[in-house]
Coordinates of N, CA and C in Angstrom, one line a residue:
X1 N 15.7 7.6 5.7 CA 14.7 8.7 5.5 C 13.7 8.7 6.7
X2 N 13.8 9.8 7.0 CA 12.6 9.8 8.4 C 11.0 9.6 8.2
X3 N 10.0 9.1 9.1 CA 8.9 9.3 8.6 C 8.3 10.6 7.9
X4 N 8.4 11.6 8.7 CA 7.8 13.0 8.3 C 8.5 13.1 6.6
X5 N 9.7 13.1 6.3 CA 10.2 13.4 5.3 C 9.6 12.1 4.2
X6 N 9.0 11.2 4.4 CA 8.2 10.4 3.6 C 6.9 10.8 3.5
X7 N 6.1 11.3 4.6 CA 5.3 11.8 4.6 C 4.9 13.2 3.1
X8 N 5.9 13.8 3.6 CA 6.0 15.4 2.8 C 6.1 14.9 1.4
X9 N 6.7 14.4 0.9 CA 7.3 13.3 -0.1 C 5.7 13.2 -1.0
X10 N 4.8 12.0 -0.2 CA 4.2 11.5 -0.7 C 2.8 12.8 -0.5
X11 N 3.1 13.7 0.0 CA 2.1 14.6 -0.5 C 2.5 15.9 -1.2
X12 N 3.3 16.2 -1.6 CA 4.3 17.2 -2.7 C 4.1 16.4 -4.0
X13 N 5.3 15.4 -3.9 CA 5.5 14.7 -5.1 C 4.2 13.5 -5.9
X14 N 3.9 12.9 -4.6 CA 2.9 11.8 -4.7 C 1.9 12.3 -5.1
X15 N 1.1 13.2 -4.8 CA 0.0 13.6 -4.5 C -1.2 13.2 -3.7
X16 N -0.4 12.5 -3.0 CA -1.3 11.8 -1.6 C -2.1 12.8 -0.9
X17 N -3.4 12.6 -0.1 CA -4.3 13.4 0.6 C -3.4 13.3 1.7
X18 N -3.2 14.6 2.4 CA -2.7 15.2 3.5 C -3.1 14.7 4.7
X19 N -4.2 14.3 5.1 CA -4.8 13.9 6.1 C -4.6 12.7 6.0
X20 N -5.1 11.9 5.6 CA -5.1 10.4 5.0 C -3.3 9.9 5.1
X21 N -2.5 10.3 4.6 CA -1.4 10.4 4.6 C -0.6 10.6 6.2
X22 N -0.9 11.5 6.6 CA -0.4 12.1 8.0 C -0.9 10.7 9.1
X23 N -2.2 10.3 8.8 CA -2.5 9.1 10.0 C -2.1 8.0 9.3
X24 N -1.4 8.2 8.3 CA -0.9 6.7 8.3 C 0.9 6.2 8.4
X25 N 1.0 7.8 9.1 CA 2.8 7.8 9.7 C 2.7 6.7 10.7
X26 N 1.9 6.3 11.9 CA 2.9 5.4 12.4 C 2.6 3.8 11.9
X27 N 1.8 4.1 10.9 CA 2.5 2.4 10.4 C 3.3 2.7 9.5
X28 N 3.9 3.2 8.7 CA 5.0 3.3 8.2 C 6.5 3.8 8.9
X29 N 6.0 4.1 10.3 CA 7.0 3.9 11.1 C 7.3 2.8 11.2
X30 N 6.2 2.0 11.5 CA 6.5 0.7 11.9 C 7.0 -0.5 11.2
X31 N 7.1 -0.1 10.0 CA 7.4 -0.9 8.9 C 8.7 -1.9 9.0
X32 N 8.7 -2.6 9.0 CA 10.1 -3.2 9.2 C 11.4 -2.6 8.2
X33 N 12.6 -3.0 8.4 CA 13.8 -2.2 7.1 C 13.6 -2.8 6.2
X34 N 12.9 -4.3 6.0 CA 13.1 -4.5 4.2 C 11.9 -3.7 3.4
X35 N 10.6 -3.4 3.9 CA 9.7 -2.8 3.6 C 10.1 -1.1 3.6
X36 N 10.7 -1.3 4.4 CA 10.5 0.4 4.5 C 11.9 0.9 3.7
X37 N 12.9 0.2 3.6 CA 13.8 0.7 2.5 C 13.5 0.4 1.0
X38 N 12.7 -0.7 0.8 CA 11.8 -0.6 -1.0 C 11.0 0.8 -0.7
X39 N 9.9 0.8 0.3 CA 9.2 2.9 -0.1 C 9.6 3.3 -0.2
X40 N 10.7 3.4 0.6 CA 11.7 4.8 0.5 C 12.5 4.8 -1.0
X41 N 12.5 3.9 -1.6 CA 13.5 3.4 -2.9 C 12.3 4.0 -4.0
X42 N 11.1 3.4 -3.8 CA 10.1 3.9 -4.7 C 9.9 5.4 -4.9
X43 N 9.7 6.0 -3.5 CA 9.6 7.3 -3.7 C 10.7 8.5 -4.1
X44 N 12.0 7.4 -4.2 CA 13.4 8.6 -4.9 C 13.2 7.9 -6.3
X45 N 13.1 6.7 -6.6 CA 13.5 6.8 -7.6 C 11.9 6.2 -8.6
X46 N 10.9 6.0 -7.9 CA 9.9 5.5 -8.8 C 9.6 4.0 -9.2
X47 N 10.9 3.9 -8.7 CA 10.9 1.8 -9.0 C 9.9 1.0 -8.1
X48 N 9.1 0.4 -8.3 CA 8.3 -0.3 -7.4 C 8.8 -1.7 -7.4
X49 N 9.5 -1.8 -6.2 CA 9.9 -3.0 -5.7 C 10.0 -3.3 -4.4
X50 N 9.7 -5.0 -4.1 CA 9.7 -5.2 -2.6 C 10.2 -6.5 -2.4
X51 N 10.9 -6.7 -1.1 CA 10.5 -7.9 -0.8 C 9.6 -9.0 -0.9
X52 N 9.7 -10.2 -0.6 CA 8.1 -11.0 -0.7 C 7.9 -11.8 0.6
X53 N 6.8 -11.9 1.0 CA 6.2 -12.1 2.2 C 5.2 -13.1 1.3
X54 N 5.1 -14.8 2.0 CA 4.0 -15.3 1.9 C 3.8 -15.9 0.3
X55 N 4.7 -15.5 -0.6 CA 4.4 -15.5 -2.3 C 3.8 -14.1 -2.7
X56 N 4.2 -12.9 -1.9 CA 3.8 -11.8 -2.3 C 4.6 -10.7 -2.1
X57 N 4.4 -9.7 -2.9 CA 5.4 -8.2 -3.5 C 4.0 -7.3 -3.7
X58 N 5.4 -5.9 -3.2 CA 4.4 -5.2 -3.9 C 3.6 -4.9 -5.4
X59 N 4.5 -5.4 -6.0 CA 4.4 -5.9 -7.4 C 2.4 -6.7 -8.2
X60 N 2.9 -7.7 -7.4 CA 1.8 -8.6 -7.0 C 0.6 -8.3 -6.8
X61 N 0.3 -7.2 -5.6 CA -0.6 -7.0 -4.6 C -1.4 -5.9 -5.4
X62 N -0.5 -4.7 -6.3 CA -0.9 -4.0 -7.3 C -1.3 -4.6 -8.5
X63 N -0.9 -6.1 -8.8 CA -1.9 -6.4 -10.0 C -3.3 -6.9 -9.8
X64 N -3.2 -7.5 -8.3 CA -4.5 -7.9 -8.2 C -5.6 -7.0 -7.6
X65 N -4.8 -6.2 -7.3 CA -6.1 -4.7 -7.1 C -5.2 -3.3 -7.5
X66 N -5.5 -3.5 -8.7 CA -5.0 -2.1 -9.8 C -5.8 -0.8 -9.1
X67 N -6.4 -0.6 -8.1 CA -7.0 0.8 -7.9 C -6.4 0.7 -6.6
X68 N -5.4 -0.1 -5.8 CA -4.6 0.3 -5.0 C -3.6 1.3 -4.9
X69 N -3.2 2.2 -4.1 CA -2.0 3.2 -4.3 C -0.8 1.9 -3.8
X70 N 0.1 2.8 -3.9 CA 1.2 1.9 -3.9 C 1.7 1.9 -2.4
X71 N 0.9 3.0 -1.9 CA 1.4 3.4 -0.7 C 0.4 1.9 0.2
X72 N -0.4 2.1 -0.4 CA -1.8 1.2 0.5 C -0.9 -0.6 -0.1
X73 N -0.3 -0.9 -1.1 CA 0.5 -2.2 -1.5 C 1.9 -2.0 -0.4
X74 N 2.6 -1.3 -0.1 CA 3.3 -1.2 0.5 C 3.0 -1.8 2.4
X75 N 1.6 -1.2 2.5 CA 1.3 -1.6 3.8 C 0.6 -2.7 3.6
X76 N 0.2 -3.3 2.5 CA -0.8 -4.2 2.7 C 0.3 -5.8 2.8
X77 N 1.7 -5.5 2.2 CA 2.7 -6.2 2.3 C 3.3 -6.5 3.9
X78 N 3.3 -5.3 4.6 CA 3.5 -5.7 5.7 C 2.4 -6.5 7.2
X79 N 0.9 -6.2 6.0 CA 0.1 -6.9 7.1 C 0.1 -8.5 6.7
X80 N 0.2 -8.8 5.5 CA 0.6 -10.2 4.8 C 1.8 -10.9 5.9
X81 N 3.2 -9.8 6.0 CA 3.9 -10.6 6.7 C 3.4 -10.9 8.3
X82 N 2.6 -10.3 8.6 CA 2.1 -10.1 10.0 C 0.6 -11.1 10.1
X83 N -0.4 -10.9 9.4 CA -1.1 -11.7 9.6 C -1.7 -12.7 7.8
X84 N -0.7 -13.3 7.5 CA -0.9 -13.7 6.0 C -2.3 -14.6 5.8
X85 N -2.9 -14.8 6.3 CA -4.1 -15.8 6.3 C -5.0 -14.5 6.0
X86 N -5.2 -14.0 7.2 CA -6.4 -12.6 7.2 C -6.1 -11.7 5.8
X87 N -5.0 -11.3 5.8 CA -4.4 -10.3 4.8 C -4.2 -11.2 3.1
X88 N -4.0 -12.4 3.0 CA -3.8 -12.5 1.5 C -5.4 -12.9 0.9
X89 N -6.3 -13.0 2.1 CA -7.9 -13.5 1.8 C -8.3 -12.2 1.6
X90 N -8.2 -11.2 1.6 CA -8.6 -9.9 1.5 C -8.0 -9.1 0.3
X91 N -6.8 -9.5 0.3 CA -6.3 -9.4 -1.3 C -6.6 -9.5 -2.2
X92 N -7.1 -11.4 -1.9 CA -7.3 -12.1 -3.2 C -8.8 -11.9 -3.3
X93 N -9.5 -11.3 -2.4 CA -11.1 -11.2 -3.0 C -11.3 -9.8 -3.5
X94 N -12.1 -10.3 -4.7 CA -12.3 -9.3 -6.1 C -13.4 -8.0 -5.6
X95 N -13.4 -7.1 -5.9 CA -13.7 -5.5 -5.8 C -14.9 -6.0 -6.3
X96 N -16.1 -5.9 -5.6 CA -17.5 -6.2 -6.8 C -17.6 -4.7 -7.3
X97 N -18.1 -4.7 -8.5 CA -18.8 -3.3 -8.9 C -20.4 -4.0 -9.3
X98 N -21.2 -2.8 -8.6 CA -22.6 -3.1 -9.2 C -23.0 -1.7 -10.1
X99 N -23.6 -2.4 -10.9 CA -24.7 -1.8 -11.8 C -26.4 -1.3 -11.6
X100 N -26.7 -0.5 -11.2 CA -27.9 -0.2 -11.0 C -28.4 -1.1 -11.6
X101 N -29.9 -1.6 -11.5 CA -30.8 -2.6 -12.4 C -31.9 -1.7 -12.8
X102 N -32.3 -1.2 -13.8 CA -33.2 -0.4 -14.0 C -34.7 -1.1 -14.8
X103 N -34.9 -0.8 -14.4 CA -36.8 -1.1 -15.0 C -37.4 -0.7 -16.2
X104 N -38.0 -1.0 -17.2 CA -38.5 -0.8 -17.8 C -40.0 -1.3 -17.7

C-alpha cells in the first residue's frame, strides 16, 4: 500500500487531522517493512499488532500512554528501534496532569 493511500485511509476512515496526517507521510514512508506492514494490517483490518523493538509493540506503547493514537504508537515503535534509550525514556515518563490550586 502506498503512502498517500495510507494517508487517505487514516483520514476518511481514521479520522485523523488532514494536516497533521499529510506531514507525517514521510516518516511513514520511512518506516521499515516490519513496521510498515503491521499499519498497513491495522488500517484493513483493525488488528493492532507489531513487531517488538527493545521489549516493545505497539501493543505496549498504547498501554502506557492510552491517549496515544495508534498512528503516533506505530511511529513511536520505530523511533525505539532507532534511538531506544531516548525513545523508551519518553515513553516510560508519565503525562503529569495538574490541577489548578485554588484559594480560599
Amino acid at each position: 500500500m502506498k503512502v498517500e493511500e495510507i494517508i487517505q485511509i487514516l483520514i476518511k476512515e481514521k479520522n485523523y487531522d488532514k494536516v497533521q496526517t499529510e506531514r507525517l507521510a514521510p516518516k511513514i514512508e520511512a518506516l521499515p517493512v516490519d513496521i510498515k506492514d503491521a499499519l498497513v494490517q491495522w488500517i484493513q483490518s483493525g488488528d493492532v499488532s507489531s513487531p517488538e523493538y527493545n521489549g516493545y509493540t505497539v501493543e505496549k506503547i498504547l498501554k502506557a500512554k492510552p491517549g496515544m493514537t495508534t498512528l503516533a504508537a506505530y511511529l513511536t515503535l520505530d523511533w525505539i528501534r532507532k534511538d531506544p534509550k531516548t525513545a523508551i525514556k519518553a515513553v516510560m515518563t508519565p503525562v503529569m496532569k495538574f490541577s489548578p490550586h485554588v484559594e480560599r
